[in-house]
CSV table of C-alpha atoms in Angstrom, one decimal:
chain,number,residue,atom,x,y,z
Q,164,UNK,CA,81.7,157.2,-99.0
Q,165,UNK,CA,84.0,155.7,-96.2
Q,166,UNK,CA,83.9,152.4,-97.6
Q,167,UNK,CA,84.5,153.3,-101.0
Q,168,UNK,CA,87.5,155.0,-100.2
Q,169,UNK,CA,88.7,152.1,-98.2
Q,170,UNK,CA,87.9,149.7,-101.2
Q,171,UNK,CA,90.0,151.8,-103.5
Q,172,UNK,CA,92.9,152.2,-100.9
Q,173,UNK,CA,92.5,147.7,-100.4
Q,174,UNK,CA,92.9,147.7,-104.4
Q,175,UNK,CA,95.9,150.0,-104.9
Q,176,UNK,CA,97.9,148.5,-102.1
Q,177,UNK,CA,96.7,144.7,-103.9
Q,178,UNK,CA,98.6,146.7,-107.4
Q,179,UNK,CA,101.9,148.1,-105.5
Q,180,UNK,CA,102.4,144.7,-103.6
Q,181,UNK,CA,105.1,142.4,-103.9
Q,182,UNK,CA,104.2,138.6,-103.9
Q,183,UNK,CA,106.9,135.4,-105.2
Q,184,UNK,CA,106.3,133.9,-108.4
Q,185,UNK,CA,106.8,130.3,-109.7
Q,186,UNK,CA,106.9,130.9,-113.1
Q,187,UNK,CA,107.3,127.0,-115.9
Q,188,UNK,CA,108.7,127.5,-119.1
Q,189,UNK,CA,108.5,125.0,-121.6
Q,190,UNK,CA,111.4,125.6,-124.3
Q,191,UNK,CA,113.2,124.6,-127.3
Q,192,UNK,CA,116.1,122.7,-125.9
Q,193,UNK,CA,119.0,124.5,-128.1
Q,194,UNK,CA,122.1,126.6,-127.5
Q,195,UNK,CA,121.6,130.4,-126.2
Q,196,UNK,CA,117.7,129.3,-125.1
Q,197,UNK,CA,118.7,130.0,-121.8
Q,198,UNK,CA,120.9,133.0,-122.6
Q,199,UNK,CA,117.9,134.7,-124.0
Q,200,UNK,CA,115.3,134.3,-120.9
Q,201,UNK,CA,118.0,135.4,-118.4
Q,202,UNK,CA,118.8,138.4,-120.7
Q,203,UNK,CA,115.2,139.2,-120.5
Q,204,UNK,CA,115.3,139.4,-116.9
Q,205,UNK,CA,118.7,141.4,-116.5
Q,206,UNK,CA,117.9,143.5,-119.4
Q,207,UNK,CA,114.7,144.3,-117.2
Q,208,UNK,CA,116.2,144.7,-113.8
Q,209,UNK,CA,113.6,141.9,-112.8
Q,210,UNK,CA,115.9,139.7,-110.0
Q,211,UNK,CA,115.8,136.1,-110.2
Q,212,UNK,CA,115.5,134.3,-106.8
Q,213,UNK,CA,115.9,130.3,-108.5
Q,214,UNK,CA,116.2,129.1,-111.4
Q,215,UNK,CA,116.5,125.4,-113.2
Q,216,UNK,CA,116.4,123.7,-116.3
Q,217,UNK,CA,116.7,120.3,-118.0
Q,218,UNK,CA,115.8,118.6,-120.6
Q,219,UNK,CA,112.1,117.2,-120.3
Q,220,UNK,CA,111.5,115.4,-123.4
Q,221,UNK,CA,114.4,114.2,-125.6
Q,222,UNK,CA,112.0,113.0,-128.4
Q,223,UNK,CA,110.7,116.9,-128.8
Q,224,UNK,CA,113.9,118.5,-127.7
Q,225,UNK,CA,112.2,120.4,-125.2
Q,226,UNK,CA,113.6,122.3,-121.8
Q,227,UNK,CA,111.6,123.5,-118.7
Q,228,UNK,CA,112.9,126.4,-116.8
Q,229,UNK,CA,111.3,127.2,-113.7
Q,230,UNK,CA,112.2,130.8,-112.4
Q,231,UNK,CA,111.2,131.6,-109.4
Q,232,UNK,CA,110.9,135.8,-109.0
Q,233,UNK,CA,109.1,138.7,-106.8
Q,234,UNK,CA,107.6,141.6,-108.4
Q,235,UNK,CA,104.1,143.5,-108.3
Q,236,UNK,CA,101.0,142.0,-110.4
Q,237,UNK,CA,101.8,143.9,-113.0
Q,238,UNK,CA,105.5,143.1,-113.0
Q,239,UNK,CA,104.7,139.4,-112.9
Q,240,UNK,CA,102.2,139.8,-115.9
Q,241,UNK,CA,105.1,141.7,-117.8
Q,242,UNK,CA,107.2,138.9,-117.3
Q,243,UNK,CA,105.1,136.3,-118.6
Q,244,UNK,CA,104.2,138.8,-121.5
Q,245,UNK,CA,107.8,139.0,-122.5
Q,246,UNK,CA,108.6,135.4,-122.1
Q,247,UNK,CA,105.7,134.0,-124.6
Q,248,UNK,CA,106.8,136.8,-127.0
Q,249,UNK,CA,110.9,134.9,-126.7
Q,250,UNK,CA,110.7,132.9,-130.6
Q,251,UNK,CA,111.5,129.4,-128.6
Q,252,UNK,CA,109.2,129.5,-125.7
Q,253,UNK,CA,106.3,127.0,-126.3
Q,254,UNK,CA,104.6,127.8,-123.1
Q,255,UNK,CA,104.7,129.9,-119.9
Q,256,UNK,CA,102.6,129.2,-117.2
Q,257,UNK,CA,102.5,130.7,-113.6
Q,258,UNK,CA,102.1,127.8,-111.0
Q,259,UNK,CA,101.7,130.2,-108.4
Q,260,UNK,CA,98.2,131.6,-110.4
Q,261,UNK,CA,97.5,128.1,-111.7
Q,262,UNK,CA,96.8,126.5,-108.7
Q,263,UNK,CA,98.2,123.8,-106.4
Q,264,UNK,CA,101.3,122.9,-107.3
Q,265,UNK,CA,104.4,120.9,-105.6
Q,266,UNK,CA,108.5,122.7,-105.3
Q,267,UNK,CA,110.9,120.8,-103.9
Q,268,UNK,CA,114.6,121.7,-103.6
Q,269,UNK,CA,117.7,119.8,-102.8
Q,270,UNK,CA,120.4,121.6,-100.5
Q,271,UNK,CA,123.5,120.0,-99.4
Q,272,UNK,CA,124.4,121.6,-96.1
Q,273,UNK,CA,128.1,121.3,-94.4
Q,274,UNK,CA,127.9,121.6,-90.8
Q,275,UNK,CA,131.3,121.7,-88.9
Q,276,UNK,CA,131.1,121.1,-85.6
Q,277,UNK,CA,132.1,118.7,-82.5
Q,278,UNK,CA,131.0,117.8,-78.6
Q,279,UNK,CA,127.6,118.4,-78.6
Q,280,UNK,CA,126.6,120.4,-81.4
Q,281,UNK,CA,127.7,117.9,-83.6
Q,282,UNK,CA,124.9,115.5,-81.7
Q,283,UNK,CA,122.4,118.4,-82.0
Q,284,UNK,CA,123.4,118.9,-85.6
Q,285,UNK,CA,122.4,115.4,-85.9
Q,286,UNK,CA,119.2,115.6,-84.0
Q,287,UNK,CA,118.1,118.2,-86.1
Q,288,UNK,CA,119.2,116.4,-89.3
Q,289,UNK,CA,116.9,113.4,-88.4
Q,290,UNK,CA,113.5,116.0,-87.7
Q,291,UNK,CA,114.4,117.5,-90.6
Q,292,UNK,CA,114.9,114.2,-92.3
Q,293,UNK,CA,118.0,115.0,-93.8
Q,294,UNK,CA,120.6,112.4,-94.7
Q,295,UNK,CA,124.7,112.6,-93.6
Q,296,UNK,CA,126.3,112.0,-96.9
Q,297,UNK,CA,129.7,112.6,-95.9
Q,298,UNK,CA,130.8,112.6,-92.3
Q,299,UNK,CA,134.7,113.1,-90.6
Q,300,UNK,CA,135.6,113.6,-87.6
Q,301,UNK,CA,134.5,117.4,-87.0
Q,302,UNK,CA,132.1,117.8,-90.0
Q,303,UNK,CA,129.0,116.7,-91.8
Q,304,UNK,CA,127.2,117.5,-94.9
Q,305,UNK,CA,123.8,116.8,-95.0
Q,306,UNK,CA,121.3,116.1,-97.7
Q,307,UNK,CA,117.7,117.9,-97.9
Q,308,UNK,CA,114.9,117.8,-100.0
Q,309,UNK,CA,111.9,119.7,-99.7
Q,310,UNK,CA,110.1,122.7,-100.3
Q,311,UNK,CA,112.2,126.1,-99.9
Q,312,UNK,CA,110.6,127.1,-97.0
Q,313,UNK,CA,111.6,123.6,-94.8
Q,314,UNK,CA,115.0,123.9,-96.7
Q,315,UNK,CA,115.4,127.6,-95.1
Q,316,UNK,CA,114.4,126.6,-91.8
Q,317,UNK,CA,117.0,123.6,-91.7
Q,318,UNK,CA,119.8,126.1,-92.8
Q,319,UNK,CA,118.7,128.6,-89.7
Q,320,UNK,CA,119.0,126.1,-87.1
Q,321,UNK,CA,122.1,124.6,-88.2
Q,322,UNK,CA,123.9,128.1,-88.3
Q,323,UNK,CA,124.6,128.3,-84.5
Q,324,UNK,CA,125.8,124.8,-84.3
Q,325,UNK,CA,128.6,125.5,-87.1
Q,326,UNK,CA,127.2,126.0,-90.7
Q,327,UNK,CA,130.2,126.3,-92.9
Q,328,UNK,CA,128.7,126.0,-96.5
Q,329,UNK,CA,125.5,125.6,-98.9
Q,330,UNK,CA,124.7,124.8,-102.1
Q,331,UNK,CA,120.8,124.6,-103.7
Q,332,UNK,CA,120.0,123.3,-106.9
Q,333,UNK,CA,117.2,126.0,-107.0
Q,334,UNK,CA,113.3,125.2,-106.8
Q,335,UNK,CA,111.7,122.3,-109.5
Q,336,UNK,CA,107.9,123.0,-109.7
Q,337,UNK,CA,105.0,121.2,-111.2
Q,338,UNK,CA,101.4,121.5,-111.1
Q,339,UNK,CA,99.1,119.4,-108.5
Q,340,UNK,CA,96.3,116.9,-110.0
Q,341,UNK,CA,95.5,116.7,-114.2
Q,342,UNK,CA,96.4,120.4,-114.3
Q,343,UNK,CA,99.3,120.2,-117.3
Q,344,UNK,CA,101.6,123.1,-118.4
């Protein structure tokens, strides 16, 4: 009886837990596309922690949008419910589901700094192998690619050595091996 009531306690937690989602959505590329699948998420109150688009096949006029967002199972299956229902959504698939799959993520990073953090900034820069593209006298911005995870850990080194700005493009996501969307 003791396991049994542990099962159903592993199980409810599994429902009511909160796990990141890739999510790939092939689209027509046409004005207010992209209007509509963020105004399913707003109109929701479902938070969106990346997004991109771009074109993806000029022949087919066709988008992908990869959203990255958190939510429960049941959330997450809601979403992708909603999102095949949208009139120009050709596909939805969840990458994070689907199996392996590669994000990266570019960041551009300014780091203002002299003396010695600016020679640690550059240290870390070259682990990290990110690029200077654009260097003065007290500042550098650096240029990172990788997955979100390598791009967080860059930004939270370089904030005690004089992180002044960000910017992300947001996560691009496809699936590993002959997997297609």
């Amino acid at each position: 009886m003791c396991l049994l009531a542990e099962y159903l306690r592993s199980e409810t937690v599994k429902e009511t837990e909160i796990s990141k989602h890739t999510i790939s959505v092939l689209v027509d590329n046409e004005s207010g596309v992209l209007a509509r699948v963020i105004g399913l998420f707003s109109g929701r109150g479902y938070n969106i922690e990346s997004l991109t688009v771009a074109e993806v096949d000029a022949d087919a006029h066709q988008s992908r949008i990869t959203v990255v967002t958190s939510g429960t199972p049941m959330v997450i299956e809601q979403i992708k419910a909603q999102l095949s229902r949208l009139v120009p959504v050709h596909k939805v698939s969840d990458l994070t589901l689907a199996g392996p799959s590669v994000e990266r993520e570019l960041a551009l990073v300014k780091v203002i700094a002299t003396g010695e953090k600016r020679v640690e900034s550059l240290r870390i820069a070259d682990i990290f192998k990110a690029r200077a593209v654009d260097a003065t006298n007290n500042s550098f911005v650096y240029e990172i690619i990788g997955s979100p995870e390598k791009i967080d850990a860059f930004i939270k080194l370089m904030a005690p050595l004089g992180l002044s700005e960000i910017s992300r493009t947001g996560v691009a996501a496809i699936s590993r091996g002959t997997l297609t969307m």
